[in-house]
Amino acid sequence: MDSHERDSKNIESKGDSQTKTYLKDSKIINSNGRSVVNEKSGFYEAGQGNLSTTNNQSQAKASVANATNPNSQILSSKDKPFTQKTIPNTQKPKLLERCNWVYQGYNASDLATKKLYQDYHDFEWGIPQHEDRRLFEQLVLEGMQSGLSWITILKKRAALREAFDDFDPVKVAGYDVAKIESLMKNSKIIRNRAKIESAINNAKRFLEIQREFGSFDSFIWGYVGGKPIINAFKSLEEIPTRTELSDRIAKDLKKRGFSYVGSVGIYAYMQSIGLVCDHLVTCAFYYKSSV
């Protein structure tokens, strides 16, 4: 279980600030607002746009396909091999089933937080990430999360991106004492000196790996041969907090001088960048290998 667990037909309803997602005729209905790619961040964010503006990954995550069902819709995925989980047609719409951790660790009446968590689950968690800056960002965020809840990090992510120059590793690696002091005065971010200094150190180590392997993407995805690990867990209790692979990656990163990269945090990192997919088999966003 990672840090997050720990702690096509679109209908828009004007004047209703709460978003509800349903399944109907094997398609997802989103009654108000849809998650789209933020061009600056590279991640999915909610509130405007439509599914046609997302990339193939978001379409694959936000649609349910079944090749044997004539009423289903088949969408291609950038990161093969994936096939969609089959969800049968129903005459009566029902709530979309997600992994249980989406509903844990916060007040259920907090609809804004609920939507933030749901969007992260639906459009980011378990989706393969290959852009180096985003891989660096997620590595820093996992380090910042140590001792805190993941929802706290998600709420502060926009402020952290602004404070850390959109997690450009070249810029972060060049931060000096004055910049550290400036960050320590920023009440919108995680003001922990050890974590801030770790982010700077890890940026330098990150650049070293880029020089050695051509990209951090090549380095980290090399551990799985370029293909994500697709698990088939039925309950949260089955999902590990660490594995032999996360142990090995953490050990290798520490040897290279990285900090805040324990095995538990690295397994959460693997899940967040899609190196491993731990969506439960009962989840509408679960994928299984087509091989």
CSV table of C-alpha atoms in Angstrom, one decimal:
chain,number,residue,atom,x,y,z
A,1,MET,CA,0.0,0.0,0.0
A,2,ASP,CA,1.5,3.3,-1.0
A,3,SER,CA,1.5,6.7,0.8
A,4,HIS,CA,-1.7,7.6,-0.8
A,5,GLU,CA,-3.4,4.5,0.6
A,6,ARG,CA,-1.8,5.0,3.8
A,7,ASP,CA,-3.1,7.9,5.5
A,8,SER,CA,-18.0,9.0,-24.9
A,9,LYS,CA,-20.8,10.9,-23.2
A,10,ASN,CA,-20.4,14.0,-21.1
A,11,ILE,CA,-23.2,15.8,-19.3
A,12,GLU,CA,-22.5,19.1,-17.6
A,13,SER,CA,-24.7,20.4,-14.8
A,14,LYS,CA,-24.5,24.1,-14.5
A,15,GLY,CA,-24.8,25.6,-11.0
A,16,ASP,CA,-23.8,22.3,-9.3
A,17,SER,CA,-20.3,22.7,-7.9
A,18,GLN,CA,-20.1,19.0,-6.8
A,19,THR,CA,-18.8,16.6,-9.4
A,20,LYS,CA,-20.3,13.1,-9.6
A,21,THR,CA,-19.0,10.5,-11.9
A,22,TYR,CA,-21.3,7.7,-13.2
A,23,LEU,CA,-21.1,4.7,-15.5
A,24,LYS,CA,-23.8,4.4,-18.1
A,25,ASP,CA,-23.8,2.3,-21.2
A,26,SER,CA,-20.1,1.5,-20.7
A,27,LYS,CA,-19.2,5.2,-20.8
A,28,ILE,CA,-18.2,7.6,-18.1
A,29,ILE,CA,-20.5,10.5,-17.4
A,30,ASN,CA,-19.0,13.5,-15.7
A,31,SER,CA,-21.7,15.9,-14.5
A,32,ASN,CA,-19.6,19.0,-14.0
A,33,GLY,CA,-16.0,19.7,-15.1
A,34,ARG,CA,-13.4,17.3,-16.5
A,35,SER,CA,-9.8,16.8,-15.8
A,36,VAL,CA,-7.4,18.1,-18.4
A,37,VAL,CA,-3.7,18.3,-18.9
A,38,ASN,CA,-2.1,21.4,-17.5
A,39,GLU,CA,0.4,22.4,-20.3
A,40,LYS,CA,2.8,23.8,-17.8
A,41,SER,CA,2.8,21.1,-15.2
A,42,GLY,CA,2.3,18.0,-17.5
A,43,PHE,CA,-0.1,16.6,-14.9
A,44,TYR,CA,-3.9,16.3,-15.0
A,45,GLU,CA,-5.8,19.0,-13.3
A,46,ALA,CA,-9.6,19.5,-12.9
A,47,GLY,CA,-12.1,22.2,-13.7
A,48,GLN,CA,-12.2,22.9,-17.4
A,49,GLY,CA,-11.8,21.5,-20.9
A,50,ASN,CA,-13.0,18.1,-22.1
A,51,LEU,CA,-11.6,14.7,-22.7
A,52,SER,CA,-10.6,15.5,-26.3
A,53,THR,CA,-7.9,17.8,-24.9
A,54,THR,CA,-6.2,15.1,-22.9
A,55,ASN,CA,-3.6,12.8,-24.2
A,56,ASN,CA,-4.1,9.1,-24.9
A,57,GLN,CA,-3.2,8.1,-21.4
A,58,SER,CA,-6.0,10.2,-19.8
A,59,GLN,CA,-8.4,9.0,-22.4
A,60,ALA,CA,-7.5,5.4,-21.7
A,61,LYS,CA,-7.9,6.0,-18.0
A,62,ALA,CA,-11.2,7.9,-18.3
A,63,SER,CA,-12.9,5.5,-20.7
A,64,VAL,CA,-13.9,1.9,-20.4
A,65,ALA,CA,-13.3,-0.4,-23.3
A,66,ASN,CA,-14.4,-3.9,-24.1
A,67,ALA,CA,-13.4,-5.3,-27.5
A,68,THR,CA,-16.1,-8.0,-27.4
A,69,ASN,CA,-18.9,-5.6,-26.5
A,70,PRO,CA,-20.4,-3.7,-29.5
A,71,ASN,CA,-21.7,-1.0,-27.2
A,72,SER,CA,-18.2,-0.2,-25.8
A,73,GLN,CA,-15.7,2.3,-26.9
A,74,ILE,CA,-12.1,1.4,-27.6
A,75,LEU,CA,-9.4,4.0,-27.1
A,76,SER,CA,-5.7,3.5,-27.8
A,77,SER,CA,-3.1,4.0,-25.0
A,78,LYS,CA,0.3,5.5,-25.4
A,79,ASP,CA,1.9,3.1,-23.0
A,80,LYS,CA,1.3,-0.4,-24.2
A,81,PRO,CA,0.5,-3.1,-23.4
A,82,PHE,CA,-2.8,-2.3,-21.7
A,83,THR,CA,-6.3,-3.5,-22.1
A,84,GLN,CA,-9.3,-1.9,-20.4
A,85,LYS,CA,-11.2,-3.7,-17.6
A,86,THR,CA,-14.7,-4.7,-18.8
A,87,ILE,CA,-17.6,-3.0,-17.1
A,88,PRO,CA,-21.0,-4.3,-18.3
A,89,ASN,CA,-23.7,-2.1,-19.5
A,90,THR,CA,-26.3,-1.2,-17.0
A,91,GLN,CA,-29.7,0.3,-17.5
A,92,LYS,CA,-29.4,2.4,-14.3
A,93,PRO,CA,-26.3,4.6,-13.7
A,94,LYS,CA,-24.2,3.6,-10.8
A,95,LEU,CA,-21.3,5.3,-9.0
A,96,LEU,CA,-17.9,4.7,-10.4
A,97,GLU,CA,-15.9,2.2,-8.3
A,98,ARG,CA,-12.5,3.3,-7.3
A,99,CYS,CA,-9.7,2.0,-5.0
A,100,ASN,CA,-10.8,2.4,-1.4
A,101,TRP,CA,-7.9,4.6,-0.4
A,102,VAL,CA,-9.4,7.5,-2.3
A,103,TYR,CA,-12.0,7.8,0.4
A,104,GLN,CA,-9.7,7.6,3.4
A,105,GLY,CA,-7.6,10.1,5.4
A,106,TYR,CA,-9.9,13.1,5.2
A,107,ASN,CA,-13.4,14.3,6.1
A,108,ALA,CA,-15.9,12.8,3.7
A,109,SER,CA,-17.9,16.0,3.7
A,110,ASP,CA,-14.9,17.9,2.3
A,111,LEU,CA,-16.0,17.8,-1.3
A,112,ALA,CA,-13.0,19.8,-2.7
A,113,THR,CA,-10.5,17.4,-1.0
A,114,LYS,CA,-12.5,14.4,-2.3
A,115,LYS,CA,-12.4,15.7,-5.8
A,116,LEU,CA,-8.6,16.5,-5.6
A,117,TYR,CA,-8.0,12.9,-4.4
A,118,GLN,CA,-10.3,11.4,-7.0
A,119,ASP,CA,-8.6,13.3,-9.8
A,120,TYR,CA,-5.2,12.2,-8.7
A,121,HIS,CA,-6.4,8.6,-8.5
A,122,ASP,CA,-8.2,8.7,-11.9
A,123,PHE,CA,-5.7,10.6,-14.0
A,124,GLU,CA,-2.3,10.3,-12.5
A,125,TRP,CA,-1.8,7.3,-10.1
A,126,GLY,CA,-0.5,4.3,-12.0
A,127,ILE,CA,-0.2,6.1,-15.4
A,128,PRO,CA,3.3,5.7,-16.8
A,129,GLN,CA,5.3,9.0,-16.7
A,130,HIS,CA,8.3,9.5,-18.9
A,131,GLU,CA,9.1,13.2,-18.9
A,132,ASP,CA,12.2,13.8,-16.8
A,133,ARG,CA,11.0,17.0,-15.1
A,134,ARG,CA,7.8,15.2,-13.9
A,135,LEU,CA,9.9,12.3,-12.7
A,136,PHE,CA,12.0,14.7,-10.7
A,137,GLU,CA,9.0,16.5,-9.3
A,138,GLN,CA,7.4,13.3,-8.1
A,139,LEU,CA,10.7,12.2,-6.5
A,140,VAL,CA,10.8,15.5,-4.6
A,141,LEU,CA,7.1,15.3,-3.6
A,142,GLU,CA,7.5,11.7,-2.2
A,143,GLY,CA,10.4,13.0,-0.1
A,144,MET,CA,8.4,16.0,1.1
A,145,GLN,CA,5.6,13.6,2.0
A,146,SER,CA,7.7,11.7,4.5
A,147,GLY,CA,5.8,11.9,7.9
A,148,LEU,CA,2.8,13.7,6.3
A,149,SER,CA,-0.3,12.6,4.5
A,150,TRP,CA,-0.3,12.5,0.7
A,151,ILE,CA,-3.4,14.7,0.6
A,152,THR,CA,-1.4,17.4,2.3
A,153,ILE,CA,1.2,17.2,-0.5
A,154,LEU,CA,-1.5,17.4,-3.2
A,155,LYS,CA,-3.0,20.5,-1.6
A,156,LYS,CA,0.4,22.2,-1.5
A,157,ARG,CA,1.6,20.9,-4.9
A,158,ALA,CA,0.8,24.1,-6.9
A,159,ALA,CA,2.7,26.2,-4.3
A,160,LEU,CA,5.6,23.8,-4.4
A,161,ARG,CA,5.8,24.0,-8.1
A,162,GLU,CA,5.9,27.7,-8.0
A,163,ALA,CA,8.5,27.8,-5.2
A,164,PHE,CA,10.8,25.2,-6.9
A,165,ASP,CA,10.7,26.7,-10.4
A,166,ASP,CA,8.3,24.0,-11.7
A,167,PHE,CA,10.8,21.5,-10.5
A,168,ASP,CA,13.4,22.2,-13.1
A,169,PRO,CA,16.3,20.1,-11.8
A,170,VAL,CA,18.9,22.4,-13.3
A,171,LYS,CA,17.5,25.4,-11.5
A,172,VAL,CA,16.9,23.5,-8.2
A,173,ALA,CA,20.5,22.1,-8.3
A,174,GLY,CA,21.7,25.7,-8.3
A,175,TYR,CA,19.9,26.9,-5.2
A,176,ASP,CA,22.1,28.7,-2.7
A,177,VAL,CA,21.8,29.5,1.0
A,178,ALA,CA,19.8,32.7,0.2
A,179,LYS,CA,17.2,30.6,-1.8
A,180,ILE,CA,16.9,28.1,1.0
A,181,GLU,CA,16.2,30.9,3.5
A,182,SER,CA,13.6,32.3,1.1
A,183,LEU,CA,11.9,28.9,0.9
A,184,MET,CA,11.9,28.5,4.7
A,185,LYS,CA,9.9,31.7,4.9
A,186,ASN,CA,7.3,30.5,2.4
A,187,SER,CA,4.2,29.5,4.4
A,188,LYS,CA,2.5,27.9,1.4
A,189,ILE,CA,5.0,25.0,1.2
A,190,ILE,CA,6.6,22.3,3.4
A,191,ARG,CA,9.0,24.4,5.5
A,192,ASN,CA,11.4,21.6,6.5
A,193,ARG,CA,15.1,22.5,6.0
A,194,ALA,CA,16.2,18.9,5.7
A,195,LYS,CA,13.7,18.2,3.0
A,196,ILE,CA,14.5,21.4,1.1
A,197,GLU,CA,18.2,20.6,1.2
A,198,SER,CA,17.5,17.1,0.2
A,199,ALA,CA,15.6,18.4,-2.9
A,200,ILE,CA,18.6,20.4,-3.9
A,201,ASN,CA,21.0,17.5,-3.4
A,202,ASN,CA,18.8,15.1,-5.3
A,203,ALA,CA,18.5,17.6,-8.2
A,204,LYS,CA,22.3,17.4,-8.5
A,205,ARG,CA,22.3,13.6,-8.3
A,206,PHE,CA,19.4,13.6,-10.8
A,207,LEU,CA,21.5,15.6,-13.3
A,208,GLU,CA,24.4,13.1,-12.9
A,209,ILE,CA,22.1,10.2,-13.9
A,210,GLN,CA,20.9,12.2,-16.9
A,211,ARG,CA,24.5,12.7,-18.0
A,212,GLU,CA,25.2,9.0,-17.5
A,213,PHE,CA,22.1,7.4,-19.0
A,214,GLY,CA,20.9,10.2,-21.3
A,215,SER,CA,17.8,10.7,-19.2
A,216,PHE,CA,16.4,9.8,-15.8
A,217,ASP,CA,13.6,8.1,-17.6
A,218,SER,CA,16.0,5.6,-19.2
A,219,PHE,CA,17.5,4.9,-15.8
A,220,ILE,CA,14.4,4.4,-13.8
A,221,TRP,CA,12.4,2.5,-16.4
A,222,GLY,CA,15.4,0.3,-17.0
A,223,TYR,CA,14.5,-1.5,-13.8
A,224,VAL,CA,11.4,-2.9,-15.4
A,225,GLY,CA,12.6,-3.3,-19.0
A,226,GLY,CA,10.5,-0.3,-20.0
A,227,LYS,CA,7.2,-2.0,-19.2
A,228,PRO,CA,5.1,-1.3,-16.1
A,229,ILE,CA,4.4,-4.0,-13.6
A,230,ILE,CA,0.6,-4.7,-13.5
A,231,ASN,CA,-0.6,-6.3,-10.3
A,232,ALA,CA,-4.0,-7.9,-9.7
A,233,PHE,CA,-4.8,-7.1,-6.0
A,234,LYS,CA,-8.3,-7.6,-4.7
A,235,SER,CA,-7.9,-5.6,-1.5
A,236,LEU,CA,-5.8,-2.8,0.0
A,237,GLU,CA,-4.4,-5.3,2.5
A,238,GLU,CA,-2.7,-7.2,-0.4
A,239,ILE,CA,-0.8,-4.2,-1.7
A,240,PRO,CA,2.8,-4.1,-0.3
A,241,THR,CA,4.5,-1.1,1.2
A,242,ARG,CA,7.8,-2.2,-0.2
A,243,THR,CA,9.2,-4.9,-2.5
A,244,GLU,CA,12.5,-6.4,-3.4
A,245,LEU,CA,12.6,-4.1,-6.4
A,246,SER,CA,11.9,-1.0,-4.3
A,247,ASP,CA,14.6,-2.2,-2.0
A,248,ARG,CA,17.0,-2.4,-4.9
A,249,ILE,CA,16.2,0.9,-6.4
A,250,ALA,CA,16.4,2.7,-3.0
A,251,LYS,CA,19.8,1.0,-2.3
A,252,ASP,CA,21.1,2.1,-5.8
A,253,LEU,CA,19.8,5.7,-5.3
A,254,LYS,CA,21.4,6.0,-1.9
A,255,LYS,CA,24.7,4.7,-3.3
A,256,ARG,CA,24.5,7.5,-5.8
A,257,GLY,CA,24.0,10.1,-3.0
A,258,PHE,CA,20.2,10.6,-3.0
A,259,SER,CA,18.5,11.3,0.3
A,260,TYR,CA,14.9,10.7,1.5
A,261,VAL,CA,14.7,7.6,-0.8
A,262,GLY,CA,13.8,4.8,1.6
A,263,SER,CA,12.3,1.6,0.1
A,264,VAL,CA,8.7,2.5,1.3
A,265,GLY,CA,8.9,5.9,-0.3
A,266,ILE,CA,10.4,4.5,-3.5
A,267,TYR,CA,7.6,2.0,-3.8
A,268,ALA,CA,5.1,4.9,-3.5
A,269,TYR,CA,7.2,6.7,-6.2
A,270,MET,CA,7.0,3.6,-8.4
A,271,GLN,CA,3.2,3.7,-8.1
A,272,SER,CA,2.9,7.4,-8.7
A,273,ILE,CA,4.9,7.3,-11.9
A,274,GLY,CA,3.2,4.2,-13.2
A,275,LEU,CA,6.3,1.9,-12.9
A,276,VAL,CA,3.9,-0.4,-11.1
A,277,CYS,CA,0.1,-0.3,-11.4
A,278,ASP,CA,-1.7,-1.2,-8.1
A,279,HIS,CA,-5.3,-0.3,-8.9
A,280,LEU,CA,-7.5,-3.0,-7.4
A,281,VAL,CA,-9.1,-5.4,-9.9
A,282,THR,CA,-12.5,-4.1,-8.7
A,283,CYS,CA,-11.5,-0.5,-9.7
A,284,ALA,CA,-12.8,0.9,-12.9
A,285,PHE,CA,-9.2,2.2,-13.6
A,286,TYR,CA,-7.6,-1.1,-13.3
A,287,TYR,CA,-5.5,-2.3,-16.3
A,288,LYS,CA,-4.3,-5.8,-17.1
A,289,SER,CA,-1.4,-6.7,-19.4
A,290,SER,CA,-2.5,-7.8,-22.8
A,291,VAL,CA,0.5,-10.0,-23.1
